[in-house]
PDB file of C-alpha atoms in Angstrom:
ATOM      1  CA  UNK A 823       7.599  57.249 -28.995  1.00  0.00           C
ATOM      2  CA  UNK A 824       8.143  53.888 -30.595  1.00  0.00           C
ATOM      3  CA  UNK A 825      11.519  53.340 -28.164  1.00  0.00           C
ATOM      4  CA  UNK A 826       9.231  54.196 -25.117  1.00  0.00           C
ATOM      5  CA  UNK A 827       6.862  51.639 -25.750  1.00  0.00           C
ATOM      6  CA  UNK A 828       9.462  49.229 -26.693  1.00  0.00           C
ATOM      7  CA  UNK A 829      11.376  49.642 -23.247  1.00  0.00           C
ATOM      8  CA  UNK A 830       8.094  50.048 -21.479  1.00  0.00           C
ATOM      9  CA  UNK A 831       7.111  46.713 -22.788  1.00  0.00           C
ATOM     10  CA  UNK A 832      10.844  45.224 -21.937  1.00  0.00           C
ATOM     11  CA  UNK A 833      10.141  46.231 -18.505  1.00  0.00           C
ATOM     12  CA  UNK A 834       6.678  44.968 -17.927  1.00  0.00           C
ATOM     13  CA  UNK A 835       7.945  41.761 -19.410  1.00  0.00           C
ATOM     14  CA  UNK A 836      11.041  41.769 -16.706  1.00  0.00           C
ATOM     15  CA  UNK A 837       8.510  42.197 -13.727  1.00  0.00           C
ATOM     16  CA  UNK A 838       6.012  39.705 -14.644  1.00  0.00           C
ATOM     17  CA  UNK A 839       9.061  37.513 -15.131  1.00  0.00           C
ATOM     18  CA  UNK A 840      10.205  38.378 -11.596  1.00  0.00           C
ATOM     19  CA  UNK A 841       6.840  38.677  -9.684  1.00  0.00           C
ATOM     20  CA  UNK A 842       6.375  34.745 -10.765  1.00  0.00           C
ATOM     21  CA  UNK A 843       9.635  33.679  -9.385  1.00  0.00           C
ATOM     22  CA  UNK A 844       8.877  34.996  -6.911  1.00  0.00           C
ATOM     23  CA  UNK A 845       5.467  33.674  -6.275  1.00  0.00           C
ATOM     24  CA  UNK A 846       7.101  30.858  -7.023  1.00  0.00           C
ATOM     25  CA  UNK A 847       9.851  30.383  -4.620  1.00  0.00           C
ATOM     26  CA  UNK A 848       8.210  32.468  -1.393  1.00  0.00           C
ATOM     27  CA  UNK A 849       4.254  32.191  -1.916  1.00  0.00           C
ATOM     28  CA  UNK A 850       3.681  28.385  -3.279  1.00  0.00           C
ATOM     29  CA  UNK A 851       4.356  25.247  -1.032  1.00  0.00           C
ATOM     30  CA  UNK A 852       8.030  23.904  -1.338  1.00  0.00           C
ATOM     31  CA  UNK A 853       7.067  20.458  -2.090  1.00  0.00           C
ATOM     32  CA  UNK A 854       4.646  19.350  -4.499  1.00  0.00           C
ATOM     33  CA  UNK A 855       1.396  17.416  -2.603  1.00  0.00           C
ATOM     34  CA  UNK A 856       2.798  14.021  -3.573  1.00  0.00           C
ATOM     35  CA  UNK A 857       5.704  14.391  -1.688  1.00  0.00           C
ATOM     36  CA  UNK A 858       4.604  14.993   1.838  1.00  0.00           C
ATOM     37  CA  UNK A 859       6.164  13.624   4.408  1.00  0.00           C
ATOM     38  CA  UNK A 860       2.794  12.727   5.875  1.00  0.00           C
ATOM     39  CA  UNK A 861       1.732  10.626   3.120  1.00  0.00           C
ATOM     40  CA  UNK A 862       1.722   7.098   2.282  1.00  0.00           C
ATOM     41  CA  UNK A 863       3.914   5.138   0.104  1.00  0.00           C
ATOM     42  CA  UNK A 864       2.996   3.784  -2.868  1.00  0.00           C
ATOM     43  CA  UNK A 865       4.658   0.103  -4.249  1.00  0.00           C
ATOM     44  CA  UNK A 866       4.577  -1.667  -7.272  1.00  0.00           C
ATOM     45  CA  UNK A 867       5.751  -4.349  -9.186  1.00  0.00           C
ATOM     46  CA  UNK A 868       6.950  -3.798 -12.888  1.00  0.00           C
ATOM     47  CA  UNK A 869       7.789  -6.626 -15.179  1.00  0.00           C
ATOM     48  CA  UNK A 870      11.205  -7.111 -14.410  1.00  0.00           C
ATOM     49  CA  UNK A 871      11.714  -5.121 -10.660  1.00  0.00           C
ATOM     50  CA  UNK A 872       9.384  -3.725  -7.800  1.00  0.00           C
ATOM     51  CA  UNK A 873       9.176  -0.354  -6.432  1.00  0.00           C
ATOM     52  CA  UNK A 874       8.692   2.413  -4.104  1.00  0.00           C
ATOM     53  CA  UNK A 875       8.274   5.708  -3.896  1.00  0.00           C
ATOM     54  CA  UNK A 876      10.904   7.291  -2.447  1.00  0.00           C
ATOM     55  CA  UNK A 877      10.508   9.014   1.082  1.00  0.00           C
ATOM     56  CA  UNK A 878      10.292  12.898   0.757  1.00  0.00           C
ATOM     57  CA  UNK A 879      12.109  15.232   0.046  1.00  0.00           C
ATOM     58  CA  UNK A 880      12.617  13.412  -3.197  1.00  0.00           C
ATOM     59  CA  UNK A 881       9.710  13.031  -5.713  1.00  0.00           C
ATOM     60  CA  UNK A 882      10.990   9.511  -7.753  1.00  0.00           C
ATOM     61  CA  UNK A 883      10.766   5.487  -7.321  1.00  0.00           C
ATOM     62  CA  UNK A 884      13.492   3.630  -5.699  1.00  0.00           C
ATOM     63  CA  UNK A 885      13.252   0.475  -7.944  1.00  0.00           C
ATOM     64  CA  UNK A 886      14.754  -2.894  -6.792  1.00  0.00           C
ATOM     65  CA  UNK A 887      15.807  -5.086  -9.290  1.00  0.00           C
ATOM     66  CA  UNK A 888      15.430  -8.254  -6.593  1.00  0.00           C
ATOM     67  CA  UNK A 889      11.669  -9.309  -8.073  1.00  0.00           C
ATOM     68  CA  UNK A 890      12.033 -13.035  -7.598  1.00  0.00           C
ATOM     69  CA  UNK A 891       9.106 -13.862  -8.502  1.00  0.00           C
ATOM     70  CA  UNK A 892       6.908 -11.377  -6.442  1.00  0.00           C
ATOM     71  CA  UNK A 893       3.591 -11.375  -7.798  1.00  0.00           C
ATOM     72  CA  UNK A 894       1.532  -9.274  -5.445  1.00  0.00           C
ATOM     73  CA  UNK A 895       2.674  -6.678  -2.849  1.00  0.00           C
ATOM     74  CA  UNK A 896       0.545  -5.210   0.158  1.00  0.00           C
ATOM     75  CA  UNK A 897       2.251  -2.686   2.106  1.00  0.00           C
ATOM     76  CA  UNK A 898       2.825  -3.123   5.793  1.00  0.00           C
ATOM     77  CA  UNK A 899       0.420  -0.573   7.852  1.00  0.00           C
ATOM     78  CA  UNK A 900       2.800   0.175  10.237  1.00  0.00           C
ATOM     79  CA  UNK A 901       5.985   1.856   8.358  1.00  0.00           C
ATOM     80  CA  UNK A 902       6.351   3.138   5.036  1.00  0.00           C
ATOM     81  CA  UNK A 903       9.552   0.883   3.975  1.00  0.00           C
ATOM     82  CA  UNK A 904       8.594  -2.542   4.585  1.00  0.00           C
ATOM     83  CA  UNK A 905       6.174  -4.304   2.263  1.00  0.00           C
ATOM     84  CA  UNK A 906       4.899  -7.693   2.286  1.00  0.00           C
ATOM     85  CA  UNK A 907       4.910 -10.099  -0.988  1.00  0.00           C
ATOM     86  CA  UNK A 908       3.716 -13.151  -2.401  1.00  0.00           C
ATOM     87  CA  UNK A 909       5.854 -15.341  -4.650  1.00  0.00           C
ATOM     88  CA  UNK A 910       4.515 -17.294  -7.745  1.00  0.00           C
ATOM     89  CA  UNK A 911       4.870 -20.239  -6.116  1.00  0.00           C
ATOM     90  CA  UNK A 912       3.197 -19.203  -2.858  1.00  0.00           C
ATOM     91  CA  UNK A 913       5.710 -18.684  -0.499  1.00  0.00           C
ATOM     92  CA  UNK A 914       4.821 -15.327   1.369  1.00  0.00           C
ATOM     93  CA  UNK A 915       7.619 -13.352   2.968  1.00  0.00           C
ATOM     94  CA  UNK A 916       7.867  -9.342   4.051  1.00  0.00           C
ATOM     95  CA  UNK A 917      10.850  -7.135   3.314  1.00  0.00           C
ATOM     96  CA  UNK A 918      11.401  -3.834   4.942  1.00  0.00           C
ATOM     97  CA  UNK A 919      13.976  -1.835   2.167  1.00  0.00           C
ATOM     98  CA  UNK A 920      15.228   0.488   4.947  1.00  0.00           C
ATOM     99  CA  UNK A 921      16.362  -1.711   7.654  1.00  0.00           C
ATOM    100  CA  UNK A 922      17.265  -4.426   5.334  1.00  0.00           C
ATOM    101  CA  UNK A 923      14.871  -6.674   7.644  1.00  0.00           C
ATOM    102  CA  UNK A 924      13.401 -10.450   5.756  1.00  0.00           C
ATOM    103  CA  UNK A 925      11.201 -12.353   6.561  1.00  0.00           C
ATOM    104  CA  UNK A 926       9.488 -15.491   6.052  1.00  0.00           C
ATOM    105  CA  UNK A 927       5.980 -17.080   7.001  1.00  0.00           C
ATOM    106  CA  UNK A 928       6.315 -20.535   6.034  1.00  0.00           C
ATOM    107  CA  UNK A 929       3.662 -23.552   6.433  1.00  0.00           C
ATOM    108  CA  UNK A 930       1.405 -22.686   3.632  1.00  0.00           C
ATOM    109  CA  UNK A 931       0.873 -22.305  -0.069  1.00  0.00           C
ATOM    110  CA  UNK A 932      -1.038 -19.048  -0.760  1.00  0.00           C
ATOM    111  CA  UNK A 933      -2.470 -17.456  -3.718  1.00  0.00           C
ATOM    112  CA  UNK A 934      -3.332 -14.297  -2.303  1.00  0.00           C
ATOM    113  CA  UNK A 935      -2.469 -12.245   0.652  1.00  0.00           C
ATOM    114  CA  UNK A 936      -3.779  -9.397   2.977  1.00  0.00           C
ATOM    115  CA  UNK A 937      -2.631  -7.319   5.754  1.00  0.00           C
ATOM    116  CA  UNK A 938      -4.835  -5.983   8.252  1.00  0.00           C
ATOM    117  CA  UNK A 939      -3.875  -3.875  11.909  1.00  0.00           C
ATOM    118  CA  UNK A 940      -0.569  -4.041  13.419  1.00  0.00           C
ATOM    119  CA  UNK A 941       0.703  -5.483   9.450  1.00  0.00           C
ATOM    120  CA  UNK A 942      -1.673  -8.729  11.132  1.00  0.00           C
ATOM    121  CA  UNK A 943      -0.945 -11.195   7.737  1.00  0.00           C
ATOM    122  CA  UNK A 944      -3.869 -13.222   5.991  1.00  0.00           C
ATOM    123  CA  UNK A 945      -3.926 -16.045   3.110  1.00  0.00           C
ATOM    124  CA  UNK A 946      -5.997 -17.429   0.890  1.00  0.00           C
ATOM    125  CA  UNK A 947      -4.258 -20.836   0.255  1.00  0.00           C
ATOM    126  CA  UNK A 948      -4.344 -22.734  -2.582  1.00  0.00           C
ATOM    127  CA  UNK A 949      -5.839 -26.637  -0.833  1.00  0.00           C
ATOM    128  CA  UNK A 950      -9.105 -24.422  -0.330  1.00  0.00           C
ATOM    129  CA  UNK A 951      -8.456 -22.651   3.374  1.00  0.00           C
ATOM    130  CA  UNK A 952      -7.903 -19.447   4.728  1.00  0.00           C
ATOM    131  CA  UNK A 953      -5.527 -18.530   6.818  1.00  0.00           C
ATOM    132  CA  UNK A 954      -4.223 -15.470   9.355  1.00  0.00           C
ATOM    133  CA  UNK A 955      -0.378 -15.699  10.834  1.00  0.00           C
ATOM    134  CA  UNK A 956      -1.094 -16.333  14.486  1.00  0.00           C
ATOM    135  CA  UNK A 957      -0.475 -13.197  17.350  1.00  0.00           C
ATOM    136  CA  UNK A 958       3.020 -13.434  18.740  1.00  0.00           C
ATOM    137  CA  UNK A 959       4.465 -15.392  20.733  1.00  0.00           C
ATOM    138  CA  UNK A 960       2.951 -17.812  18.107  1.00  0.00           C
ATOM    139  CA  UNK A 961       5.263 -18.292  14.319  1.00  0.00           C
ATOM    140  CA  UNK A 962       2.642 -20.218  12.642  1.00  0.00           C
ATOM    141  CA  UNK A 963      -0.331 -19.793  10.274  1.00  0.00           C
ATOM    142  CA  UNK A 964      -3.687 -20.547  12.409  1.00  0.00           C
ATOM    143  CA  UNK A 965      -5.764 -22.543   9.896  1.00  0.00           C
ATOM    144  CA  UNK A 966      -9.529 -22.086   8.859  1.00  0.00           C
ATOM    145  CA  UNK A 967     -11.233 -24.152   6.717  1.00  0.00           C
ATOM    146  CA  UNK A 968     -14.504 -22.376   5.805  1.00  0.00           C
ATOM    147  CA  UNK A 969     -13.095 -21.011   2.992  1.00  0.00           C
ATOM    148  CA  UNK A 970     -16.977 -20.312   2.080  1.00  0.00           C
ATOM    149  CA  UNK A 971     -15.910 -19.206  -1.307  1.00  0.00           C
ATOM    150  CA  UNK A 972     -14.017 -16.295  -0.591  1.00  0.00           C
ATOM    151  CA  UNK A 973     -11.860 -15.835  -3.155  1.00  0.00           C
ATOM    152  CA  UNK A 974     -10.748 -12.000  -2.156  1.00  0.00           C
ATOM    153  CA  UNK A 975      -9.508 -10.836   1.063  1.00  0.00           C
ATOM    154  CA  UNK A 976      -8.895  -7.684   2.638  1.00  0.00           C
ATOM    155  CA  UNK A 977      -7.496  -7.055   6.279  1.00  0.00           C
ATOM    156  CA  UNK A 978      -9.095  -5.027   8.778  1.00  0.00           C
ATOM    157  CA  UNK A 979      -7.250  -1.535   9.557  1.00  0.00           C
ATOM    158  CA  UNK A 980      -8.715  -1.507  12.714  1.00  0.00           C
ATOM    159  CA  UNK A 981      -8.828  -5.098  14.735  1.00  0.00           C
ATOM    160  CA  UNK A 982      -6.132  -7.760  14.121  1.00  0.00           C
ATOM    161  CA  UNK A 983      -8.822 -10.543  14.234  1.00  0.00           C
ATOM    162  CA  UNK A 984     -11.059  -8.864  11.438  1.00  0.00           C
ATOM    163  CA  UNK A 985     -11.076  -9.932   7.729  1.00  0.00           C
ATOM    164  CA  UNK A 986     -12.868  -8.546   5.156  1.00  0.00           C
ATOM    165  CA  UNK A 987     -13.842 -10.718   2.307  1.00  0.00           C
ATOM    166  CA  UNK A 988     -15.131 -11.345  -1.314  1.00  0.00           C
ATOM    167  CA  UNK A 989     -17.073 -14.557  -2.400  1.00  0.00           C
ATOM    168  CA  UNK A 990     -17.264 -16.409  -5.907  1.00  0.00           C
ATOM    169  CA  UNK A 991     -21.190 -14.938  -6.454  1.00  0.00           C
ATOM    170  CA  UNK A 992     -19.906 -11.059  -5.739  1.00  0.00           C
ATOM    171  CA  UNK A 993     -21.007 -10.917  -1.643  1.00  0.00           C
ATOM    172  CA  UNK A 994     -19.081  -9.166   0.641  1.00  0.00           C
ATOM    173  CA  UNK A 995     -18.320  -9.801   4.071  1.00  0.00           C
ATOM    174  CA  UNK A 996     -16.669  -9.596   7.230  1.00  0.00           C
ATOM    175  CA  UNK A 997     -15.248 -12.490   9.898  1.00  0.00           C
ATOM    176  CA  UNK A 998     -13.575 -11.246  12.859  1.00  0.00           C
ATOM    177  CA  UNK A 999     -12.020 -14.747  14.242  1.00  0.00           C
ATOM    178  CA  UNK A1000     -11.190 -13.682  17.537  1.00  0.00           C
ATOM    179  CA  UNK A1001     -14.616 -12.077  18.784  1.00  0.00           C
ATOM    180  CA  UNK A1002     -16.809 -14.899  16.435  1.00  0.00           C
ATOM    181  CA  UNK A1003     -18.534 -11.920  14.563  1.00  0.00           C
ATOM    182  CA  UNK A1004     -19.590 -12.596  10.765  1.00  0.00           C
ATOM    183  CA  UNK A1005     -21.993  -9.337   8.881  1.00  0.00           C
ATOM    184  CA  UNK A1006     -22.514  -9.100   5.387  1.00  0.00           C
ATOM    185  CA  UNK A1007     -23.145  -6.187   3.220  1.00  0.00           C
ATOM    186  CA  UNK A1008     -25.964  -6.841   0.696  1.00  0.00           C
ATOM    187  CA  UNK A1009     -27.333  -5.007  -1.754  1.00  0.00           C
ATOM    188  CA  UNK A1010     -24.512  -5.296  -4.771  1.00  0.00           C
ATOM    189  CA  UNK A1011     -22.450  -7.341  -6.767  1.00  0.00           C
ATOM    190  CA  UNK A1012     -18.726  -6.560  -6.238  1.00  0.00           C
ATOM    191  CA  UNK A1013     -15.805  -7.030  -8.406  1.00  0.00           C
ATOM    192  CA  UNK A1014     -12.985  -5.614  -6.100  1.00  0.00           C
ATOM    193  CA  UNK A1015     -12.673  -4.917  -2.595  1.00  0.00           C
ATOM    194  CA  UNK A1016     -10.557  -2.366  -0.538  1.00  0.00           C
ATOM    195  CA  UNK A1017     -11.283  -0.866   3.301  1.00  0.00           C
ATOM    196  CA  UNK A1018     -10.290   2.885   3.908  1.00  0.00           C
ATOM    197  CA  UNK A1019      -9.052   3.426   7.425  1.00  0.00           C
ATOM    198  CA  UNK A1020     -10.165   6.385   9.401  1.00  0.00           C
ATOM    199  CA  UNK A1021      -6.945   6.767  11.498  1.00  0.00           C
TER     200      UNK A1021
END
């Protein structure tokens, strides 16, 4: 009686071992969530390098040693392997990792940087201006100098002439330069700003 339960058990054990690789392999997605296809990529900058997540199938960072001096990162909008950075001493340039495509914005000093629609590229420079790189045909920074206190700055996902924006006292707003349309959002005081995009 003893050996009967003891193989019974031995057998149970087999099939509950089997039924959950099997569940496993046939029932259950074959990627795990963060490794869609259809997802965004994630970037960041570590102390010493800058990274990626790697493109599925594979679930891991692709980590580039090249930080020289990158000090903030905003991904471009309109492909997951290009990102655009800001150097400590304000240059601002975009790299795209896949098609080994650089690029440079020169003309101003900037201490922080945004990216709206169509990877449209604004600055908050460091003389006290804002600026937006102009539509093509144009390779320049277009200029503004109500800088109004703004002191955050976060590009609109759906216009290339709207900016989103954070002042010194907490406010939040919004300046689209192209249409001349300012609104505010009252009602708190805000520490950090980001837009979620619809599309």
């Amino acid at each position: 009686m003893t050996q009967f339960f003891s193989r019974f058990k031995r057998l149970a054990t087999i099939l509950i071992v089997l039924l959950t690789v099997f569940s496993t392999v046939c029932l259950l997605p074959n990627q795990p969530a963060w490794a869609n296809q259809d997802t965004s990529s994630p970037w960041a900058i570590q102390s010493s390098s800058w990274a990626r997540w790697a493109p599925a199938p594979y679930t891991r960072w692709d980590v580039y040693n090249d930080l020289n001096n990158r000090v903030q990162l905003v991904a471009d909008p309109t492909t997951k392997s290009a990102v655009y950075f800001l150097k400590s001493d304000g240059s601002v340039g975009y790299r795209n990792v896949d098609q080994n495509i650089n690029k440079t914005f020169p003309g101003i000093t900037a201490k922080q940087i945004a990216v709206g629609k169509n990877g449209r590229l604004w600055a908050i420079t460091t003389d006290g201006r804002w600026a937006r790189w102009a539509p093509a045909p144009y390779t320049r920074w277009d200029i503004y100098n109500d800088l109004d206190n703004r002191v955050q700055l976060v590009g609109d996902p759906q216009s290339e002439g709207g900016i989103y924006f954070r002042k010194s006292d907490d406010s939040v707003g919004f300046r689209n330069v192209d249409q001349n349309i300012n609104k505010t959002f009252p009602g708190i005081v805000a520490k950090d700003l980001t837009i979620s995009d619809p599309a």
